[in-house]
């Protein structure tokens, strides 16, 4: 980076840090974008001097609310609810809800900020948002999850709507939770509308939405591998997590002839040399529904090795796809992956790699694809669900999958356009940030200072 650009990035980061001093996750998401987008702005008179980045880092609105509910023992519980409505320049606010113990304002601002660029990349008209609560489904009963979800929607409902803000799922919010959230919204508003995506197929949901995030990750990985003259067919893949994203990745890797040999939880990882396939894939869904948040039962049921407290990145594989949570993959993991001659790392989760890990991977010229490009298939099919809801019809699974594949290949082309470096290496981070930025920035400039 040129010296003048470096100091522009530093000045901007000092400004953002001073305004958001206690938000490390948010600051690191902003830094990832600023380092690639500020030099681009500096070189483009159209964007220079318009304070676009200063406007972008300020959410249009943050809603924080009390979520009181009664547990099975009759005790009153209090959680905190949030919706960060970050940017609506290119469409209604859109982004998931996360129910997890680590949720706080910084985490949701990081996710909402990422969502602006991700949604822009899909080419569909969706602004950026994120929400959730510090509630964890771990150890909760079905009835407790229902009461909490209802209590959460009792406040959120007045801030969302099919043309205003359309939430979906994320960690801890799957089909079950979305059902309870949708039921309460419908009761309060007396309206059956497409206010949430990821709905069940029988009540307004899109086919393939549950699979979409993971399928999209693998479509993107395949496009990037093809660009290198390779294919995922025959490859061994290390995956972390065992939730929605991992599940979709496993299914699509299998379909394309690859093999996923690891899954993980907060308790460690399993190594399955035969590959996660057949009934093992369905078992992932049962593990998720058990609300225990551990992977060990997989090893016990299928007689494979379990490595307590370890991460899958120590395995010698062809490709690594972290699908669990932010910052799960650090610089030591990056060094291990480089040493093991892994082809690259494709992010299934949102920012699973730390800043230092990304640097090491890219410096060593390994393939690196950021989540905002690779996992955009989830929100893309959410966008397709909104279209189907607006038209009051439902496309076939084949139709949705075909459109998803097309969207991911389109994102790949677009990121390639801005990410190709003079030495032929593709900086997908740079490509995704700039391609995502341009559409939002153009819309903001057109709409004036609002
Ligand atoms: O991180 C994400 O892109 C999501 N959790 C999905 C958001 C959505 O609105 O489908």
Tab-separated table of C-alpha atoms and ligand atoms in Angstrom, residues 83 94-98 111 115 118-119 126 129-130 166-171 197-198 209 213 350 375-376 378-383, ligand 1:
chain	number	residue	atom	x	y	z
A	83	UNK	CA	-31.508	-5.011	15.997
A	94	UNK	CA	-31.778	-7.582	5.730
A	95	UNK	CA	-29.729	-9.899	7.911
A	96	UNK	CA	-29.925	-12.664	10.450
A	97	UNK	CA	-30.753	-12.933	14.138
A	98	UNK	CA	-28.174	-14.618	16.370
A	111	UNK	CA	-22.016	-8.633	11.572
A	115	UNK	CA	-23.857	-7.727	5.849
A	118	UNK	CA	-22.328	-9.162	1.433
A	119	UNK	CA	-25.874	-8.231	0.468
A	126	UNK	CA	-31.138	-5.781	0.251
A	129	UNK	CA	-28.722	-5.393	9.302
A	130	UNK	CA	-28.150	-7.868	12.096
A	166	UNK	CA	-36.566	-8.632	7.038
A	167	UNK	CA	-34.638	-10.717	9.606
A	168	UNK	CA	-33.619	-14.368	9.157
A	169	UNK	CA	-31.694	-16.986	11.133
A	170	UNK	CA	-28.041	-17.160	12.170
A	171	UNK	CA	-26.242	-19.065	14.956
A	197	UNK	CA	-36.868	-15.511	5.664
A	198	UNK	CA	-35.846	-19.073	6.348
A	209	UNK	CA	-32.918	-21.880	1.986
A	213	UNK	CA	-25.371	-20.913	2.849
A	350	UNK	CA	-18.622	-14.681	9.250
A	375	UNK	CA	-21.260	-17.328	2.439
A	376	UNK	CA	-23.461	-14.830	0.586
A	378	UNK	CA	-27.597	-17.801	2.417
A	379	UNK	CA	-28.813	-14.255	2.233
A	380	UNK	CA	-29.085	-14.536	-1.555
A	381	UNK	CA	-31.680	-17.280	-1.223
A	382	UNK	CA	-33.328	-15.166	1.494
A	383	UNK	CA	-33.642	-12.528	-1.228
B	1	LIG	O1	-24.838	-14.093	7.952
B	1	LIG	C1	-25.781	-14.175	7.154
B	1	LIG	O2	-25.664	-13.821	5.974
B	1	LIG	C2	-27.055	-14.699	7.642
B	1	LIG	N1	-27.137	-15.048	8.819
B	1	LIG	C3	-28.244	-14.820	6.746
B	1	LIG	C4	-28.977	-13.524	6.634
B	1	LIG	C5	-30.278	-13.587	5.893
B	1	LIG	O3	-30.996	-12.574	5.935
B	1	LIG	O4	-30.612	-14.605	5.280
